[in-house]
mmCIF file of C-alpha atoms in Angstrom:
data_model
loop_
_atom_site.group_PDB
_atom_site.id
_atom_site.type_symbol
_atom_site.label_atom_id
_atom_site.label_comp_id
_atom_site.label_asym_id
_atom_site.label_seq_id
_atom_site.Cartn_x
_atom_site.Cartn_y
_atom_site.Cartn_z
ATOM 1 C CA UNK A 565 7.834 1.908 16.293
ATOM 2 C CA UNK A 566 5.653 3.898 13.833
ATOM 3 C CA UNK A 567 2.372 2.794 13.363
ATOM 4 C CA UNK A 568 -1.351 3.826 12.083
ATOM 5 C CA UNK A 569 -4.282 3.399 13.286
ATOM 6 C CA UNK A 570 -8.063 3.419 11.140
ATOM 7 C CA UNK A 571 -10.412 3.341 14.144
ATOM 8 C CA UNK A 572 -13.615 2.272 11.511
ATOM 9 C CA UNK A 573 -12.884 -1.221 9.668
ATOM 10 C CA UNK A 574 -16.495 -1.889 8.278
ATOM 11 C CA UNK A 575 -18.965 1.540 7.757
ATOM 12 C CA UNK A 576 -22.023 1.321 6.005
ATOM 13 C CA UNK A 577 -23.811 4.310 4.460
ATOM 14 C CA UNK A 578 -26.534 5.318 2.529
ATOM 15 C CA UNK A 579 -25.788 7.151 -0.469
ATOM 16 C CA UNK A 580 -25.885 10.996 -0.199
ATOM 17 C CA UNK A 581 -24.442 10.605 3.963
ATOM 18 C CA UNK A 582 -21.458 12.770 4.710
ATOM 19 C CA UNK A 583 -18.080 10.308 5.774
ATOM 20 C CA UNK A 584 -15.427 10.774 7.531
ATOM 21 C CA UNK A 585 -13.034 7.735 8.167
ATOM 22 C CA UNK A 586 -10.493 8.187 11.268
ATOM 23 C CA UNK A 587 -6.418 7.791 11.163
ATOM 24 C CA UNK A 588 -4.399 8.274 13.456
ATOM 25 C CA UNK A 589 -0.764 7.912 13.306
ATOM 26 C CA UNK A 590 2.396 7.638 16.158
ATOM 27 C CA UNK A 591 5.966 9.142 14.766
ATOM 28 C CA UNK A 592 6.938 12.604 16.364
ATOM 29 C CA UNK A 593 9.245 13.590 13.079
ATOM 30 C CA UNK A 594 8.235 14.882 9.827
ATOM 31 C CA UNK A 595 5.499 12.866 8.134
ATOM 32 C CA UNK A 596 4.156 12.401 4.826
ATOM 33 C CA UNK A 597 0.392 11.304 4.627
ATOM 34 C CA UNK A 598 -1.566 9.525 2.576
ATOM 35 C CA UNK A 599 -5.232 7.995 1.395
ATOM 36 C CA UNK A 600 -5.109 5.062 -0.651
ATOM 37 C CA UNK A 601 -8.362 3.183 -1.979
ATOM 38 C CA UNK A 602 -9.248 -0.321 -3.276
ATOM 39 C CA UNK A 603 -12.307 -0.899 -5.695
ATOM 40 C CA UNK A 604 -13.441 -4.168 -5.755
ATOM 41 C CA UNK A 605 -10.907 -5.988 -7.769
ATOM 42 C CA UNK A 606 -8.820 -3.181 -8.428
ATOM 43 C CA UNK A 607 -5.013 -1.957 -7.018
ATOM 44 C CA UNK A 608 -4.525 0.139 -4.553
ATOM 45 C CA UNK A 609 -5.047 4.110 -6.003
ATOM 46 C CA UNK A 610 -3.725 7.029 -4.396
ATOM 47 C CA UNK A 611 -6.677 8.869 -3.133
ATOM 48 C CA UNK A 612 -4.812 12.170 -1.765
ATOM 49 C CA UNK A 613 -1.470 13.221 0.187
ATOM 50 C CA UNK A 614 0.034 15.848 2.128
ATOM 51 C CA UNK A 615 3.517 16.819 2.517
ATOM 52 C CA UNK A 616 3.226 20.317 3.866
ATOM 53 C CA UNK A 617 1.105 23.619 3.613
ATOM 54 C CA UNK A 618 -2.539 23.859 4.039
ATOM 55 C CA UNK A 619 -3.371 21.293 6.290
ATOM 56 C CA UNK A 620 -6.946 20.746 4.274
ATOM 57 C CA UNK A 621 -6.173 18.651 1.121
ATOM 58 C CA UNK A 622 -8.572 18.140 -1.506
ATOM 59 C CA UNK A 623 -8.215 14.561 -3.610
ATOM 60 C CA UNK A 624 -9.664 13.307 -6.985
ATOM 61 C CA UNK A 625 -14.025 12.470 -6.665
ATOM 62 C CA UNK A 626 -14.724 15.013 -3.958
ATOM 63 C CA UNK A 627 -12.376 13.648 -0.957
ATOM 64 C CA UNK A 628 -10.673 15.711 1.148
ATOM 65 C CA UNK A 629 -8.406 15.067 4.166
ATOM 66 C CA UNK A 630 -7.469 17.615 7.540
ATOM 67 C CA UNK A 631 -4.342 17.144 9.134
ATOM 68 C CA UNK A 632 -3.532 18.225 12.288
ATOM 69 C CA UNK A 633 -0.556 17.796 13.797
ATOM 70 C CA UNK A 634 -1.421 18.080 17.551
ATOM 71 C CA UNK A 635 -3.932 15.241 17.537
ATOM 72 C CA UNK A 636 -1.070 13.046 15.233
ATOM 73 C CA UNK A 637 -4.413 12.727 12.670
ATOM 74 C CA UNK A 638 -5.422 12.689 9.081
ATOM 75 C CA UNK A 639 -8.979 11.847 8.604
ATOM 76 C CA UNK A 640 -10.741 11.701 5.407
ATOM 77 C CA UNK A 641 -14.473 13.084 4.818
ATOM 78 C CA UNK A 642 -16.770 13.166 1.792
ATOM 79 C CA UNK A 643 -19.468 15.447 1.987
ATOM 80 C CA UNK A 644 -21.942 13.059 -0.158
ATOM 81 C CA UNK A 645 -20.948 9.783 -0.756
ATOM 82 C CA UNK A 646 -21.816 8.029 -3.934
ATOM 83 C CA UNK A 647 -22.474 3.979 -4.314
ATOM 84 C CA UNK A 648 -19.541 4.309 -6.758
ATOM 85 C CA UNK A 649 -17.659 4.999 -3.558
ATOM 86 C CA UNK A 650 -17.650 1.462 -2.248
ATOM 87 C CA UNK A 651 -14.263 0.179 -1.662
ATOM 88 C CA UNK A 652 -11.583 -0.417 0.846
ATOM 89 C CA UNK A 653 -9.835 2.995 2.288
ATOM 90 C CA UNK A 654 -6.315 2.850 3.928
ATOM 91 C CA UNK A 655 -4.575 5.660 5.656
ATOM 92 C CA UNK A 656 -0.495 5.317 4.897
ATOM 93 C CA UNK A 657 2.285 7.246 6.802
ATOM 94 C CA UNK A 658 5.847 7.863 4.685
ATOM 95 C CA UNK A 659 8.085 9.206 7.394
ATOM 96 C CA UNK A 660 11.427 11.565 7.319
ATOM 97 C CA UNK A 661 14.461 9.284 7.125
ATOM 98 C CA UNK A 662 12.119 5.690 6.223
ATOM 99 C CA UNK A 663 11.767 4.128 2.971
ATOM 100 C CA UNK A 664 8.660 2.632 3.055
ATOM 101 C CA UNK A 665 4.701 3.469 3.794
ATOM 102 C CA UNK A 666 3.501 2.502 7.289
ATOM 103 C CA UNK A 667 -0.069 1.644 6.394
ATOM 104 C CA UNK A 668 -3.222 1.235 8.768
ATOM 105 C CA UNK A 669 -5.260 -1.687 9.117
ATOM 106 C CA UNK A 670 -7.915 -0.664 6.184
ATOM 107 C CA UNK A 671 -12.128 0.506 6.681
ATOM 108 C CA UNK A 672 -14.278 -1.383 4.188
ATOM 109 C CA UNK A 673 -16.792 1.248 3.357
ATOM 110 C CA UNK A 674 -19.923 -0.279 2.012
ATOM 111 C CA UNK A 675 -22.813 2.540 0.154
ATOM 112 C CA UNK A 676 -26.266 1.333 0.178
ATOM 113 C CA UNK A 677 -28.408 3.177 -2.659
ATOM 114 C CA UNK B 1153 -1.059 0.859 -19.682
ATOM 115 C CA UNK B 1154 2.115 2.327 -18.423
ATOM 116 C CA UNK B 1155 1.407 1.123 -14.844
ATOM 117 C CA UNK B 1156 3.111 -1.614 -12.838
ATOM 118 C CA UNK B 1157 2.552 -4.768 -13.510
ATOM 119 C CA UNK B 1158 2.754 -7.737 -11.696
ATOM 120 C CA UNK B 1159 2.560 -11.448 -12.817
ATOM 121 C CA UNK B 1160 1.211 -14.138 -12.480
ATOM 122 C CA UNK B 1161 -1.842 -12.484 -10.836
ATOM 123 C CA UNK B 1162 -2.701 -15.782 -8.812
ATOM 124 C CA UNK B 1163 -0.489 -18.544 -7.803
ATOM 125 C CA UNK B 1164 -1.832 -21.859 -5.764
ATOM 126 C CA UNK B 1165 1.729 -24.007 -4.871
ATOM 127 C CA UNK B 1166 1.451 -26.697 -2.217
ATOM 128 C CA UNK B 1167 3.715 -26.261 1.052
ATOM 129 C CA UNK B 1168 7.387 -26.993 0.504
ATOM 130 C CA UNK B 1169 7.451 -25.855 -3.320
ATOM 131 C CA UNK B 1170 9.288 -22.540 -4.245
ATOM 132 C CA UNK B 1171 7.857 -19.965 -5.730
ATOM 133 C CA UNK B 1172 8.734 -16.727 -7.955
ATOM 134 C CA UNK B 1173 6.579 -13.459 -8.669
ATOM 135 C CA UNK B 1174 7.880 -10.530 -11.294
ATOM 136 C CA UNK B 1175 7.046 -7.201 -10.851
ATOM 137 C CA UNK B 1176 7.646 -4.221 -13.473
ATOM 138 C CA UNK B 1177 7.463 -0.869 -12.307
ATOM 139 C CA UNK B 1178 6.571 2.562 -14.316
ATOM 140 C CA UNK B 1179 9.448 2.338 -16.642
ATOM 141 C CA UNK B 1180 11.193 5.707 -15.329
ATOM 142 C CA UNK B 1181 10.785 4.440 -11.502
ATOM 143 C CA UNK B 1182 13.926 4.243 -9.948
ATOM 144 C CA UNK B 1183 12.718 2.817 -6.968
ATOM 145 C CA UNK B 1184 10.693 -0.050 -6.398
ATOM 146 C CA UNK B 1185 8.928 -1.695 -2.989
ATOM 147 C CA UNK B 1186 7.477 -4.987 -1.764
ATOM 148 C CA UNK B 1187 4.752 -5.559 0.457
ATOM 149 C CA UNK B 1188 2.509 -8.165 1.704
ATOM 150 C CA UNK B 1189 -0.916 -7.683 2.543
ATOM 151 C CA UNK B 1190 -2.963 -10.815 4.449
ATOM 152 C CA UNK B 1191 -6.589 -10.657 4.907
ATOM 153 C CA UNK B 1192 -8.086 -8.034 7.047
ATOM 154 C CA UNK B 1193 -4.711 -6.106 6.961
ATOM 155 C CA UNK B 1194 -2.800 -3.309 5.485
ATOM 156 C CA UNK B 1195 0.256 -3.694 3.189
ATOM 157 C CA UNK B 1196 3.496 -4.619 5.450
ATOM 158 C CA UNK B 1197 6.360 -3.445 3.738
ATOM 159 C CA UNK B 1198 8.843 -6.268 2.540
ATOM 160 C CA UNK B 1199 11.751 -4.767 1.165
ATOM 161 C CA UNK B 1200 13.230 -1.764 -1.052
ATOM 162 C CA UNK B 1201 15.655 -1.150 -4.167
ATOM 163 C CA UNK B 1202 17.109 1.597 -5.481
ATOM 164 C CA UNK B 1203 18.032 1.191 -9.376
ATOM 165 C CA UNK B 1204 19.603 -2.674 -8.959
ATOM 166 C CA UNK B 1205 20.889 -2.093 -5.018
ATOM 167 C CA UNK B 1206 18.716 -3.586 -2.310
ATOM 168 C CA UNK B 1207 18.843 -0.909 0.378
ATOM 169 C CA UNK B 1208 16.225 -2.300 3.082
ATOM 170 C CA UNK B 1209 14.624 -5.144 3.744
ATOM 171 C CA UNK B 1210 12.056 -5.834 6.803
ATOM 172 C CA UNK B 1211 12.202 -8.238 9.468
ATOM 173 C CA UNK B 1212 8.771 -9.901 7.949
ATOM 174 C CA UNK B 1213 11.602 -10.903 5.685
ATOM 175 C CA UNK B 1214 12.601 -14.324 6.197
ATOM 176 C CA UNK B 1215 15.715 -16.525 4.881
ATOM 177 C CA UNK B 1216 13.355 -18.453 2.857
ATOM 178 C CA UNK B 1217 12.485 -15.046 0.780
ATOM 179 C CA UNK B 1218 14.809 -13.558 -1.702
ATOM 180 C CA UNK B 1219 14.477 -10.501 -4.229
ATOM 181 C CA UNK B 1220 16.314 -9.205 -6.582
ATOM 182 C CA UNK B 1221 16.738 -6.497 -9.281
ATOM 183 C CA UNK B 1222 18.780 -7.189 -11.775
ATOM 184 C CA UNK B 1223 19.730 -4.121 -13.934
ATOM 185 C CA UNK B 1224 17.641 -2.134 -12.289
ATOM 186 C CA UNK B 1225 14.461 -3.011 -14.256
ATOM 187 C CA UNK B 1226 12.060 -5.322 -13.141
ATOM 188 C CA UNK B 1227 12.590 -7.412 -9.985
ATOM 189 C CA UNK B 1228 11.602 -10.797 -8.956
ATOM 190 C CA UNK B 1229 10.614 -12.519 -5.392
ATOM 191 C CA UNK B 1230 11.102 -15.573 -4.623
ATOM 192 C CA UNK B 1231 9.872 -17.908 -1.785
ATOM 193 C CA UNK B 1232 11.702 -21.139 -1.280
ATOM 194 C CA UNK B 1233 10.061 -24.358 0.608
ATOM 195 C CA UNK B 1234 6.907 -22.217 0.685
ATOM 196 C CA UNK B 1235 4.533 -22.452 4.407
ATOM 197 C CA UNK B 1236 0.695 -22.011 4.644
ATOM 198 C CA UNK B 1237 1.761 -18.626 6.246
ATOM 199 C CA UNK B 1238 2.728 -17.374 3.369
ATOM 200 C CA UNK B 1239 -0.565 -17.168 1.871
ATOM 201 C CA UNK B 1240 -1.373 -13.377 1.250
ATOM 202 C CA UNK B 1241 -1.067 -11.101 -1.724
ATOM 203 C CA UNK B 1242 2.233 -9.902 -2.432
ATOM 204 C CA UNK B 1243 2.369 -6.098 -3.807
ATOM 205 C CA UNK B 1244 4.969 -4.111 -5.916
ATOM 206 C CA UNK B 1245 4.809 -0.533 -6.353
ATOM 207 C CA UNK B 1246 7.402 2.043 -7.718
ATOM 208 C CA UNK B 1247 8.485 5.387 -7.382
ATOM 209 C CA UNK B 1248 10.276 8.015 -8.752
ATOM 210 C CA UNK B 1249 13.806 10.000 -7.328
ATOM 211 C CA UNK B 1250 12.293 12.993 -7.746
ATOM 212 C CA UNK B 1251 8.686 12.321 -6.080
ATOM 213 C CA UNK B 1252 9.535 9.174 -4.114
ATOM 214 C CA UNK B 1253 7.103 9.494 -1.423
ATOM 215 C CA UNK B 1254 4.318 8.835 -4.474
ATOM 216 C CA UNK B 1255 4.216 4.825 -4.588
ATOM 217 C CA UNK B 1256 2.073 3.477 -7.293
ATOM 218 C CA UNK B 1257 0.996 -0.191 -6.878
ATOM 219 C CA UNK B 1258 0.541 -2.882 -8.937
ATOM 220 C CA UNK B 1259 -2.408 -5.710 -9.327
ATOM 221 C CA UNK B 1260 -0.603 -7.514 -7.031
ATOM 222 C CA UNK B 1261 -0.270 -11.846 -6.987
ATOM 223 C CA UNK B 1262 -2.138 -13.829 -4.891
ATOM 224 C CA UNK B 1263 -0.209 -16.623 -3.405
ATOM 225 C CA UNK B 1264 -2.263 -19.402 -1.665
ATOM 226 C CA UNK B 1265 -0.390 -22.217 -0.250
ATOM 227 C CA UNK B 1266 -1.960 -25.716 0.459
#
């Protein structure tokens, strides 16, 4: 069965600290990828996505995501995150021939400034 | 706002009652998507329609749970003889035919069950 996997659920940082949250993901096909993130009391936003190309995609407020395929991973960084940046970040999988995201478990990032 | 909208945003029922959430989706979504998120979790995907046809739904799906889509608009689910296990926040999202892998989400409703 498909499945995702965020390896951080709670990371703290102090404001200006690069991030980079984990995800790893198990389907051998043809994947679509995906960030999502949760403000405080807000829906879910799409953060970024890749469907194919350059396996470095850049997202709205600085985020950026690698894929690569042979490690089955798409892991998000931020080269200086802001307190703004506080929220709840989960990696989603859309794969070839589904109809539905496969999302991982979630990492609660909390900015101290 | 032109996003999806869900409503009510919070529901408290005791166990046993039935209960019924409404989603709209972005008015030119074709398809639209349930999911359940509990605490500590990601969204689990529910179940998915296509204009008014329900084409999947997932095994978290029990008997007691029914959507539906009536001319291919909004959609309703509804819980019957609700269980404290249902407690969680139900989510809607939509997408489009020609950019379906893009789901946008909605508030989503709260459900707690007592």
């Amino acid at each position: 069965a498909q499945s995702v996997s965020q390896h951080n659920h709670h990371v703290i940082l102090s404001e200006a600290a690069s991030l980079e949250l984990g995800c790893n993901y198990s389907y051998g096909g043809t994947v679509n990828l995906f960030w999502y993130v949760q403000y405080p009391g807000q829906h879910l936003q799409l953060l970024l996505k890749y469907f194919s190309g350059d396996p470095l995609v850049k997202g709205i407020k600085g985020f950026e995501a690698e894929f690569i395929k042979s490690k089955f991973s798409f892991n998000l960084r931020k080269p200086s995150v802001q307190w703004s940046d506080t929220a709840e970040y989960f990696c989603a999988v859309y794969a070839t021939g589904r109809r539905a995201l496969t999302f991982g478990s979630g990492t609660r990032l909390q900015v101290q400034p | 706002d032109t996003g999806v909208s869900q409503d009510p945003r919070h529901k408290i029922t005791k166990r046993g009652q039935n209960v019924t959430f409404r989603c709209d989706p972005i008015s030119e979504h074709n398809r639209l998507y349930w999911y359940r998120q509990t605490l500590g979790q990601g969204p689990e995907f529910l179940t998915y329609f296509q204009n008014e046809a329900q084409l999947e739904k997932s095994r978290l799906l029990s008997d007691r749970f029914s959507a539906e889509r009536p001319k291919g608009s909004f959609s309703t689910l509804e819980i019957q003889r609700t269980e404290q296990g249902d407690s969680a926040m139900y989510l809607c999202a939509s997408s489009s035919g020609q950019n379906h892998y893009e789901q946008y989400f909605g508030p989503g409703t709260r459900l707690t069950v007592t």
